[in-house]
PDB file of N, CA and C in Angstrom:
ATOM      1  N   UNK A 130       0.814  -1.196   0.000  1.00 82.00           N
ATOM      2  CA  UNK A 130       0.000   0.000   0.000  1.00 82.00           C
ATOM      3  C   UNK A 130       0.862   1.268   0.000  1.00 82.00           C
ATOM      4  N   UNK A 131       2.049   0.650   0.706  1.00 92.00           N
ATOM      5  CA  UNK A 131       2.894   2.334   0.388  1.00 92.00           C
ATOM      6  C   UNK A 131       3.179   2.812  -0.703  1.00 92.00           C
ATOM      7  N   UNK A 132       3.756   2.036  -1.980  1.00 94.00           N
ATOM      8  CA  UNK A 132       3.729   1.857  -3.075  1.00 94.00           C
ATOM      9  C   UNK A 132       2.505   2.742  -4.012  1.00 94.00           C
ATOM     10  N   UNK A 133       1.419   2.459  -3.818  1.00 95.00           N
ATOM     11  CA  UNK A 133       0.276   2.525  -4.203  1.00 95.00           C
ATOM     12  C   UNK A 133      -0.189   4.546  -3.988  1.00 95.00           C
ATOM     13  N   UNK A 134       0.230   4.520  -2.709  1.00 96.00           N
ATOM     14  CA  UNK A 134       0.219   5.862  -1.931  1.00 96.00           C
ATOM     15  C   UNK A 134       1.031   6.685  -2.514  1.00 96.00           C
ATOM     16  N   UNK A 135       1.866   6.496  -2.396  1.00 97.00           N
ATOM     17  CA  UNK A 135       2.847   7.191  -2.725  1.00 97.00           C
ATOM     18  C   UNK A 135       3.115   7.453  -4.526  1.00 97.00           C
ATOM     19  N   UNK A 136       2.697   6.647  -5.112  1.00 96.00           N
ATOM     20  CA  UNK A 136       2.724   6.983  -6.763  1.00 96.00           C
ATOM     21  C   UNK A 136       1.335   7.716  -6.859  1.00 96.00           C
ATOM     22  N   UNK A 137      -0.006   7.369  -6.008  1.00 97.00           N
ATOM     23  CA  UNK A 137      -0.885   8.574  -5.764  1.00 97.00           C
ATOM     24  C   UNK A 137      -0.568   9.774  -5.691  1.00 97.00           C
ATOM     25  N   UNK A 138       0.406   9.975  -4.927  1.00 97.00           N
ATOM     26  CA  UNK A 138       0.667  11.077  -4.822  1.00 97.00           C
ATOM     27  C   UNK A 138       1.490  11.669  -5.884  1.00 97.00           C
ATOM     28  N   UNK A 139       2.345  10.877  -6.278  1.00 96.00           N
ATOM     29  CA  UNK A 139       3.429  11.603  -7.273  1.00 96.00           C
ATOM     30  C   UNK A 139       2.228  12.102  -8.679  1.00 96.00           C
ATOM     31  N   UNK A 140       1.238  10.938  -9.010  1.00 97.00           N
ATOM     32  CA  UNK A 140       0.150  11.401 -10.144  1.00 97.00           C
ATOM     33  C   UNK A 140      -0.109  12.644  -9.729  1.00 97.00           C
ATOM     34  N   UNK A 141      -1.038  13.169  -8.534  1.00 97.00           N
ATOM     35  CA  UNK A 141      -1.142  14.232  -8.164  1.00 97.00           C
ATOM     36  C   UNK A 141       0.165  15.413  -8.136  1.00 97.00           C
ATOM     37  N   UNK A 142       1.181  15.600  -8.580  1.00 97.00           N
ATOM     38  CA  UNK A 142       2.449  16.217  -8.544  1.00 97.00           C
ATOM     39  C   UNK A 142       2.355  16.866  -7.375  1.00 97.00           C
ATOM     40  N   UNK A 143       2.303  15.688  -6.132  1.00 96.00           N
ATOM     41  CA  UNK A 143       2.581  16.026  -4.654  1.00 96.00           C
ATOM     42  C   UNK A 143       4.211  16.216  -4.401  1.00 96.00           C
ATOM     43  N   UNK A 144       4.235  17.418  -4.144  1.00 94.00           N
ATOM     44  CA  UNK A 144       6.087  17.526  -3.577  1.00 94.00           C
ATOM     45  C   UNK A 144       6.714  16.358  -2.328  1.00 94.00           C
ATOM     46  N   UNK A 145       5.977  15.778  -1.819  1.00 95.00           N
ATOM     47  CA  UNK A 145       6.255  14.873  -1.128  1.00 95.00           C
ATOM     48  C   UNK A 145       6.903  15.770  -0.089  1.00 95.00           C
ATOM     49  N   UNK A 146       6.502  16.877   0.263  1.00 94.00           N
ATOM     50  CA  UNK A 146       6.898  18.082   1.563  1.00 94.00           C
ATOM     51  C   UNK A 146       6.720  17.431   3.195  1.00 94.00           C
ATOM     52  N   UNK A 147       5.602  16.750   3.201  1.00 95.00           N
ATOM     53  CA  UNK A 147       5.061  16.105   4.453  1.00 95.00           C
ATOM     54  C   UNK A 147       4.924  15.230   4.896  1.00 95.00           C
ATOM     55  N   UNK A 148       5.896  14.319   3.532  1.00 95.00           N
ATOM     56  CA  UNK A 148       6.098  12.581   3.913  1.00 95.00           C
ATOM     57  C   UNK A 148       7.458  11.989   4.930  1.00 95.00           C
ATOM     58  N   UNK A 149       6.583  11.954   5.738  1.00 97.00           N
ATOM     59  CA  UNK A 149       8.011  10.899   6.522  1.00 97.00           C
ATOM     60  C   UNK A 149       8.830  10.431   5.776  1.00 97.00           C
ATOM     61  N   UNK A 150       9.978  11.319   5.090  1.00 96.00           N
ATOM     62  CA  UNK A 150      10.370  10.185   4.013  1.00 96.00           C
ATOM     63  C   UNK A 150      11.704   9.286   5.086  1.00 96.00           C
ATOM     64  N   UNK A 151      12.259  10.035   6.086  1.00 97.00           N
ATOM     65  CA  UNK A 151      13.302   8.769   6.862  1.00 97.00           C
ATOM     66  C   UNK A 151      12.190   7.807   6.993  1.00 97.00           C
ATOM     67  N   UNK A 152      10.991   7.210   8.200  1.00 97.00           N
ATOM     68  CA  UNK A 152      10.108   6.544   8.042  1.00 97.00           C
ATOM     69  C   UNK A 152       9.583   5.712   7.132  1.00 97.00           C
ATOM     70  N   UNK A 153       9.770   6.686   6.182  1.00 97.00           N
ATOM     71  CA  UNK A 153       9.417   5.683   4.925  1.00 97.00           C
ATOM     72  C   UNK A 153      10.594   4.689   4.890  1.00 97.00           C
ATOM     73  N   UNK A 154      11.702   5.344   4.241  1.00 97.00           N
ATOM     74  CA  UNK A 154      12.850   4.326   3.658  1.00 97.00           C
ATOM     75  C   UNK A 154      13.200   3.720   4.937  1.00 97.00           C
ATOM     76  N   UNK A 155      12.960   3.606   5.787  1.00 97.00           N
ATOM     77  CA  UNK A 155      13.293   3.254   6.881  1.00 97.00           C
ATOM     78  C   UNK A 155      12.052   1.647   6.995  1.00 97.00           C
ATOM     79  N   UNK A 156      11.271   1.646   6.819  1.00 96.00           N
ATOM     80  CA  UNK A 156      10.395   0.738   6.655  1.00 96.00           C
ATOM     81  C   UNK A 156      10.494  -0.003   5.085  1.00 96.00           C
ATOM     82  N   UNK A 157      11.009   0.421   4.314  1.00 97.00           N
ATOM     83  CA  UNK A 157      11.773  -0.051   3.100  1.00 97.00           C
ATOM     84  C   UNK A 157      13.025  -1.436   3.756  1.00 97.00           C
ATOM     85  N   UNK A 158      13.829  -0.523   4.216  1.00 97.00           N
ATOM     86  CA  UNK A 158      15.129  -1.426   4.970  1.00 97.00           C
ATOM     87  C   UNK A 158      14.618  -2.122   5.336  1.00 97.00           C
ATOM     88  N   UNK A 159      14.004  -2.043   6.537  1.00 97.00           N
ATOM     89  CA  UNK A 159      13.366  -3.574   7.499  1.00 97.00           C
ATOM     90  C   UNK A 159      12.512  -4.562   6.836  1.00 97.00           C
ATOM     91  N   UNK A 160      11.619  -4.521   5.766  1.00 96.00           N
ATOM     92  CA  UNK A 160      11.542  -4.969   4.860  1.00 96.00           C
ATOM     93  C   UNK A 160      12.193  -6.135   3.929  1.00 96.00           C
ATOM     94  N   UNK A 161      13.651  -5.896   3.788  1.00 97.00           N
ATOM     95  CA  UNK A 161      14.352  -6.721   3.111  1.00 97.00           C
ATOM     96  C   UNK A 161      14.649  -7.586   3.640  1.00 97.00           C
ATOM     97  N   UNK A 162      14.561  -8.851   2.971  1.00 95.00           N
ATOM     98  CA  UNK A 162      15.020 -10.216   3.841  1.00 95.00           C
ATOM     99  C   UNK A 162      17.012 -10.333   3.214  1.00 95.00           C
ATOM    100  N   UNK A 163      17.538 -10.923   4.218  1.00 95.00           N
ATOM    101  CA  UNK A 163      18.702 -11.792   3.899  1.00 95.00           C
ATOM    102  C   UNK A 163      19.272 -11.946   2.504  1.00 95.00           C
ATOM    103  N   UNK A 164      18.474 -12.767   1.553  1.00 95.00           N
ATOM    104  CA  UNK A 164      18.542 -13.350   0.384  1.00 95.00           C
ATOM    105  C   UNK A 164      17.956 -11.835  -0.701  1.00 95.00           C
ATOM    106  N   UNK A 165      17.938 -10.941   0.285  1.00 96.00           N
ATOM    107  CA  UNK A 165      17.677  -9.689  -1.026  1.00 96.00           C
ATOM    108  C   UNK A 165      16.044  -9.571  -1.429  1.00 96.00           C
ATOM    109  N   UNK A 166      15.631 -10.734  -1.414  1.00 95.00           N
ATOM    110  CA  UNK A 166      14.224 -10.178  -1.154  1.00 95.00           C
ATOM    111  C   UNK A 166      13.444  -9.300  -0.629  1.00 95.00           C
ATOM    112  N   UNK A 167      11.958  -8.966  -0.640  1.00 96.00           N
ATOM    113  CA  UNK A 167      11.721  -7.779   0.152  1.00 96.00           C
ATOM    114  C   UNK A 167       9.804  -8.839   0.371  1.00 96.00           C
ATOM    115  N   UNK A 168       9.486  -8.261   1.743  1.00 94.00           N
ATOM    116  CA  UNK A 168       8.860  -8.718   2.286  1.00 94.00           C
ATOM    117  C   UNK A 168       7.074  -7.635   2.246  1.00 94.00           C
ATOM    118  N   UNK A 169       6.535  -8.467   2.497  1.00 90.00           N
ATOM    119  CA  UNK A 169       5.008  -7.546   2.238  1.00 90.00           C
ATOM    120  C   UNK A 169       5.258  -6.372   3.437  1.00 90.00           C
ATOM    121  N   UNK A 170       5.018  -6.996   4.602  1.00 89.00           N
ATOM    122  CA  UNK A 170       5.879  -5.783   5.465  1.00 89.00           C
ATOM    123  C   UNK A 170       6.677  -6.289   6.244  1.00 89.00           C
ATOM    124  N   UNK A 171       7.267  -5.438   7.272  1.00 90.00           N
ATOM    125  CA  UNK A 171       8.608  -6.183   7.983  1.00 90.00           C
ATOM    126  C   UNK A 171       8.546  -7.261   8.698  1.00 90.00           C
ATOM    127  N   UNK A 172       7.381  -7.616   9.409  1.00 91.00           N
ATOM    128  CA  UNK A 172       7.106  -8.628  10.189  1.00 91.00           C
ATOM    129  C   UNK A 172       5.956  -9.415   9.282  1.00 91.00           C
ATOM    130  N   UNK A 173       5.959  -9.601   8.012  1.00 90.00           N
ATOM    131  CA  UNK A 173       5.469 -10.501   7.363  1.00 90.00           C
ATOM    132  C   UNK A 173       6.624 -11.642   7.144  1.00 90.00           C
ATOM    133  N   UNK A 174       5.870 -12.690   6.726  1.00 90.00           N
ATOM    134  CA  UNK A 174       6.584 -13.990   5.913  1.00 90.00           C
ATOM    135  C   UNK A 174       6.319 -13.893   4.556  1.00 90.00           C
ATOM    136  N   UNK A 175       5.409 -13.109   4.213  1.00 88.00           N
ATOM    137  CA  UNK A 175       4.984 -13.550   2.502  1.00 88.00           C
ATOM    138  C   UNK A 175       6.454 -12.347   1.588  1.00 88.00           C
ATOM    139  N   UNK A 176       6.768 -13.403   0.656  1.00 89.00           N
ATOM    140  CA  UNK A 176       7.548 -12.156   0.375  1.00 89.00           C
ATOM    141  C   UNK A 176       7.580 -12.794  -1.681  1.00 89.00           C
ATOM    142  N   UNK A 177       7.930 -12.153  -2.508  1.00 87.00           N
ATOM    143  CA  UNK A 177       8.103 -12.517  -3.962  1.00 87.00           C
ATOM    144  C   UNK A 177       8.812 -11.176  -4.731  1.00 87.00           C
ATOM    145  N   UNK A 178       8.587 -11.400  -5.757  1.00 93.00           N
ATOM    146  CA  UNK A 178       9.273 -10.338  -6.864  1.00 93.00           C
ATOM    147  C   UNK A 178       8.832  -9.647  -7.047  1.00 93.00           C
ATOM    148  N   UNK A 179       7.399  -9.422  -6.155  1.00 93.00           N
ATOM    149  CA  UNK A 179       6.513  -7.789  -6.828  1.00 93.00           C
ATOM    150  C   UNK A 179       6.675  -6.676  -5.458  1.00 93.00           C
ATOM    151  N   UNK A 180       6.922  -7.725  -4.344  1.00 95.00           N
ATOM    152  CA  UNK A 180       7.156  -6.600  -3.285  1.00 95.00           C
ATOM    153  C   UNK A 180       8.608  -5.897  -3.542  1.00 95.00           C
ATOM    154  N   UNK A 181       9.847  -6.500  -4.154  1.00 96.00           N
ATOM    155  CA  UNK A 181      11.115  -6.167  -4.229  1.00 96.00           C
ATOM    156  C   UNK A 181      10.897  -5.241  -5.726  1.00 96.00           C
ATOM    157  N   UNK A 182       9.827  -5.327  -6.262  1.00 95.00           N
ATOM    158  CA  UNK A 182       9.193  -4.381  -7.963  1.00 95.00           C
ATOM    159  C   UNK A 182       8.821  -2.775  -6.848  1.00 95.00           C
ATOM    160  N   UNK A 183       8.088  -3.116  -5.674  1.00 96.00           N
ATOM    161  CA  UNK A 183       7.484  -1.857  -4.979  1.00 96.00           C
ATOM    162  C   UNK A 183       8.734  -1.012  -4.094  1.00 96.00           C
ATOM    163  N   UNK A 184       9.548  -2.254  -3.830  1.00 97.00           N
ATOM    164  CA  UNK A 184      10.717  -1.621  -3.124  1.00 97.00           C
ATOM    165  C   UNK A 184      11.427  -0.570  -4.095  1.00 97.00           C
ATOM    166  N   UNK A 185      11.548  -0.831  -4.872  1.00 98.00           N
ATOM    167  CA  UNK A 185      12.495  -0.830  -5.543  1.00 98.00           C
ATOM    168  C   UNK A 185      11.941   0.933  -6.638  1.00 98.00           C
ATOM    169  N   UNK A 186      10.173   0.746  -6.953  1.00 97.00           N
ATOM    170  CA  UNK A 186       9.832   2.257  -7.089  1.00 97.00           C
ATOM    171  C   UNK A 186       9.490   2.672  -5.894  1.00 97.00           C
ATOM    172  N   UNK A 187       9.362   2.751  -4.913  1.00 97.00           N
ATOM    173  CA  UNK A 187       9.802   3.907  -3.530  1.00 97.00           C
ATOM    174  C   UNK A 187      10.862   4.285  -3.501  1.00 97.00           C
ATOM    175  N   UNK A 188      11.760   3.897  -3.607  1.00 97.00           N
ATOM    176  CA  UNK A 188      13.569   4.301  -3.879  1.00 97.00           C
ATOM    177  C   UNK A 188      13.423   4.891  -4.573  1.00 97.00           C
ATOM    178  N   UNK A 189      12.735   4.340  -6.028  1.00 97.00           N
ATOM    179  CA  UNK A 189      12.548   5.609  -7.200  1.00 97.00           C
ATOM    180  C   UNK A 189      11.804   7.042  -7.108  1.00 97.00           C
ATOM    181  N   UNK A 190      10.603   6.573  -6.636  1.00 97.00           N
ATOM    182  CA  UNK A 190      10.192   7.912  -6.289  1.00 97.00           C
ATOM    183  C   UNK A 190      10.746   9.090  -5.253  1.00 97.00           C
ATOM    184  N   UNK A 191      11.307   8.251  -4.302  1.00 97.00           N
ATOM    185  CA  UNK A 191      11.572   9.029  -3.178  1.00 97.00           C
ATOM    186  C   UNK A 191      13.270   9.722  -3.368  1.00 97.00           C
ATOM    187  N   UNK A 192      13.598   8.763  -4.632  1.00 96.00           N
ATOM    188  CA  UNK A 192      14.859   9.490  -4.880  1.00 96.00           C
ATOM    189  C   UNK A 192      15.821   9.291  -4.481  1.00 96.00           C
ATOM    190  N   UNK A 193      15.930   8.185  -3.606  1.00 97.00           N
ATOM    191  CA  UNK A 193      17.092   7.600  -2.456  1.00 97.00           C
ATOM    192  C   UNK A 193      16.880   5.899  -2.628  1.00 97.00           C
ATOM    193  N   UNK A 194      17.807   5.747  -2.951  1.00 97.00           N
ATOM    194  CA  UNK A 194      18.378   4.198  -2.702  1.00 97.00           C
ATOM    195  C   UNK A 194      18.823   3.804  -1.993  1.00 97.00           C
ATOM    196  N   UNK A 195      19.417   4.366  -0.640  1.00 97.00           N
ATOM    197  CA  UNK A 195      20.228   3.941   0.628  1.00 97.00           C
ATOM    198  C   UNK A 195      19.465   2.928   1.478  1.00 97.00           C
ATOM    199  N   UNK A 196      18.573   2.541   1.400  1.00 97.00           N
ATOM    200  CA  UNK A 196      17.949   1.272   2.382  1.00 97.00           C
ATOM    201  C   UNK A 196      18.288   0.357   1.640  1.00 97.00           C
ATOM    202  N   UNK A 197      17.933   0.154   0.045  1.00 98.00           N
ATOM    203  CA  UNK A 197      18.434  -0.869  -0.386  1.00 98.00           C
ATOM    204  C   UNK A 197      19.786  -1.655  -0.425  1.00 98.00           C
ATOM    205  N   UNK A 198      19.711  -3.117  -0.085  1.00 98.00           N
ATOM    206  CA  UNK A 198      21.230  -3.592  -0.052  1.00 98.00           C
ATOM    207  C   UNK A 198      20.622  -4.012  -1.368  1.00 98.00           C
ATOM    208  N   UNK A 199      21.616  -3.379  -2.814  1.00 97.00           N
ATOM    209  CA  UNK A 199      21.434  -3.742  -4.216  1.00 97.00           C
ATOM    210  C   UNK A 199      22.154  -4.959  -4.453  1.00 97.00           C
ATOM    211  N   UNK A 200      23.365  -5.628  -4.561  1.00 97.00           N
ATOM    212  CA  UNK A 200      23.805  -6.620  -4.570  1.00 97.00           C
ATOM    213  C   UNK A 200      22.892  -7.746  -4.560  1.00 97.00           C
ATOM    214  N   UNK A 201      22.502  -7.613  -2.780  1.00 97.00           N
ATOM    215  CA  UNK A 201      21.715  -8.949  -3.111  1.00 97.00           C
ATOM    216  C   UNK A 201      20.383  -8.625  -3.855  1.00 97.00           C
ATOM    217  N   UNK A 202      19.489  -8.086  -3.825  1.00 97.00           N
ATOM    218  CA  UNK A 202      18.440  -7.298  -4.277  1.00 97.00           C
ATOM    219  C   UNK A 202      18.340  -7.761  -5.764  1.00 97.00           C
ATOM    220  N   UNK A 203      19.746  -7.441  -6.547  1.00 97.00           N
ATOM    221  CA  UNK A 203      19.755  -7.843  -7.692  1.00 97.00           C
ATOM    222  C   UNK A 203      19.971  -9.600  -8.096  1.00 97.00           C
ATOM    223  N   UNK A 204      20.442  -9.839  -6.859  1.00 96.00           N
ATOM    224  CA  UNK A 204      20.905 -11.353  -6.828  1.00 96.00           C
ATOM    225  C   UNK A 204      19.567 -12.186  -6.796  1.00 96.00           C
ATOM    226  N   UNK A 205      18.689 -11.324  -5.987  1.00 95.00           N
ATOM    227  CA  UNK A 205      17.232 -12.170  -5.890  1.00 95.00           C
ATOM    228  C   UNK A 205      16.689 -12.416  -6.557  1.00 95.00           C
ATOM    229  N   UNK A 206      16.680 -11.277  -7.714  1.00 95.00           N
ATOM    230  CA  UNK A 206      15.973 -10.684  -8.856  1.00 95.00           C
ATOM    231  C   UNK A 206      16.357 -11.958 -10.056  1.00 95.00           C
ATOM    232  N   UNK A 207      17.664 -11.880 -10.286  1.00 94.00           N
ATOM    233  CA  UNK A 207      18.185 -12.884 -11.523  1.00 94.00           C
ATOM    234  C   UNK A 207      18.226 -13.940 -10.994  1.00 94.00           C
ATOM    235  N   UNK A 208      17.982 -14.416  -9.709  1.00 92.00           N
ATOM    236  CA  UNK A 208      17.551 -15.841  -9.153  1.00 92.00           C
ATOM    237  C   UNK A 208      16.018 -16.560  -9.658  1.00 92.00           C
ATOM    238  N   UNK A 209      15.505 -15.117  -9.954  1.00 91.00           N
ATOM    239  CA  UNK A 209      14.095 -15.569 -10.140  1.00 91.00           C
ATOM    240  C   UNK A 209      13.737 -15.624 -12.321  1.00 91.00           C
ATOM    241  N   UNK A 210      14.886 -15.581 -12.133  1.00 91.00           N
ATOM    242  CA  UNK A 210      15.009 -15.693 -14.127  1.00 91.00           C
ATOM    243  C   UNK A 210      14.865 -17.114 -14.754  1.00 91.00           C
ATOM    244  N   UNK A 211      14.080 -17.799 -15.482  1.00 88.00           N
ATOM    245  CA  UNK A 211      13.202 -18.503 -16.012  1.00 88.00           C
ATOM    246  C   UNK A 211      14.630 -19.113 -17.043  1.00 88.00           C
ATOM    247  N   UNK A 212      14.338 -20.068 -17.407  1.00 86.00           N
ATOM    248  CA  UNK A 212      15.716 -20.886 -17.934  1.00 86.00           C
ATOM    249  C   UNK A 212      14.558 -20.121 -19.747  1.00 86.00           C
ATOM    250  N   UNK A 213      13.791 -19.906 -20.098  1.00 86.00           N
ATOM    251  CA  UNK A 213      13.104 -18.937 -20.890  1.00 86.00           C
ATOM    252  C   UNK A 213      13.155 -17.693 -20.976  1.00 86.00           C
ATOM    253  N   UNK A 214      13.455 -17.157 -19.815  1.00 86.00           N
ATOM    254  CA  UNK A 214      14.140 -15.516 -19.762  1.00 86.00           C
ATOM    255  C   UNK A 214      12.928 -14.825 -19.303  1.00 86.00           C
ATOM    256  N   UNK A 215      11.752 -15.480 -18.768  1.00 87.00           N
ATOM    257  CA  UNK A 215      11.285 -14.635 -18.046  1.00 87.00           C
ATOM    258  C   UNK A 215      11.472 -14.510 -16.703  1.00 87.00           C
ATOM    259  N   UNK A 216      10.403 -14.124 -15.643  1.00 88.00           N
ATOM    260  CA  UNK A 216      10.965 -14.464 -13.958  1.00 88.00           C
ATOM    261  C   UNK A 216       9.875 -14.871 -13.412  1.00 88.00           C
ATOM    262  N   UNK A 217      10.010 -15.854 -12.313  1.00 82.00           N
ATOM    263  CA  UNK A 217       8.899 -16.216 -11.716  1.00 82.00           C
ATOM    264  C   UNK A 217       8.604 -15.521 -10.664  1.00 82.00           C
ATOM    265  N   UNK A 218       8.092 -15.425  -9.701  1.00 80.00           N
ATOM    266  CA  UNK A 218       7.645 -14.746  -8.418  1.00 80.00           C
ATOM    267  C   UNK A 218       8.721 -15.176  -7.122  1.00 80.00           C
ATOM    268  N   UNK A 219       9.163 -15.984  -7.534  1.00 78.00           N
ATOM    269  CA  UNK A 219      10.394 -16.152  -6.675  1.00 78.00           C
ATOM    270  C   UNK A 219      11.570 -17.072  -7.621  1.00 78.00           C
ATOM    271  N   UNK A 220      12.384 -17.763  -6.735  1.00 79.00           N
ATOM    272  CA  UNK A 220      13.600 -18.233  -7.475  1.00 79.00           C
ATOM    273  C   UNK A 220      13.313 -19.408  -7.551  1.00 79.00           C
ATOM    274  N   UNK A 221      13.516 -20.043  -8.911  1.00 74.00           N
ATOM    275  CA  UNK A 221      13.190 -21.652  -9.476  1.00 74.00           C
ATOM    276  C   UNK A 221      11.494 -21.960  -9.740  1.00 74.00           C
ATOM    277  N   UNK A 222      10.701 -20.814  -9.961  1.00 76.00           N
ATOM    278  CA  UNK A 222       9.210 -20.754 -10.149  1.00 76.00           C
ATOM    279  C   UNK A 222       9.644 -20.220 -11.752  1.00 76.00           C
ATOM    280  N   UNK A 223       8.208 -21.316 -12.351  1.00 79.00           N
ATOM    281  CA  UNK A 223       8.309 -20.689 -13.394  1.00 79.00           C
ATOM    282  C   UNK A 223       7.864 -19.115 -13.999  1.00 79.00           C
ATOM    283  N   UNK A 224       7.693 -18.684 -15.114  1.00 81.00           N
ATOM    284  CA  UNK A 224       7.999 -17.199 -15.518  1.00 81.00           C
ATOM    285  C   UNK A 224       6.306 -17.263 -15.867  1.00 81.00           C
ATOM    286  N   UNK A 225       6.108 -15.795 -15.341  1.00 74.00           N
ATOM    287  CA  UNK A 225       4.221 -15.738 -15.367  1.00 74.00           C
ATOM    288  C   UNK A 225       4.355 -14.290 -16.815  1.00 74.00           C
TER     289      UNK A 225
END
């Protein structure tokens, strides 16, 4: 939903003046699992390739990449690459 919010806002050409943005990226970080993944929220278990797709435009929007550890992030990402070249929702799933 932050995701969602927050590109709301950018449609609206909200300056993003009044957004917690430490808070934000800060809940970005905690977010990320180990293996570079990123998690629905921090104290979730569900985690795949579309929450690390949302991580990944909040950084964009917000303009800051510093929560992200990219390495693995990217490691998760081409883990989840389809022996077809697409990606599945996680790593060794096939490509949707």
């Amino acid at each position: 939903m932050t995701y969602a919010a927050l590109l709301s806002l950018a449609i609206l050409r909200d300056p993003f003046t009044k957004l917690d943005k430490p808070g934000v990226l800060e809940y970005v970080r905690s977010s990320q699992r180990d293996d570079g993944s990123f998690r629905l929220h921090p104290s979730s278990e569900e985690y795949d390739l579309r929450m690390t797709y949302c991580a990944f435009a909040i950084c964009a929007l917000l303009d800051d990449w510093t929560p992200i550890r990219l390495p693995s992030a990217l490691a998760f990402i081409q883990s989840c690459r389809s022996y077809e070249g697409g990606y599945g929702q996680e790593s060794k799933n096939e490509a949707h």
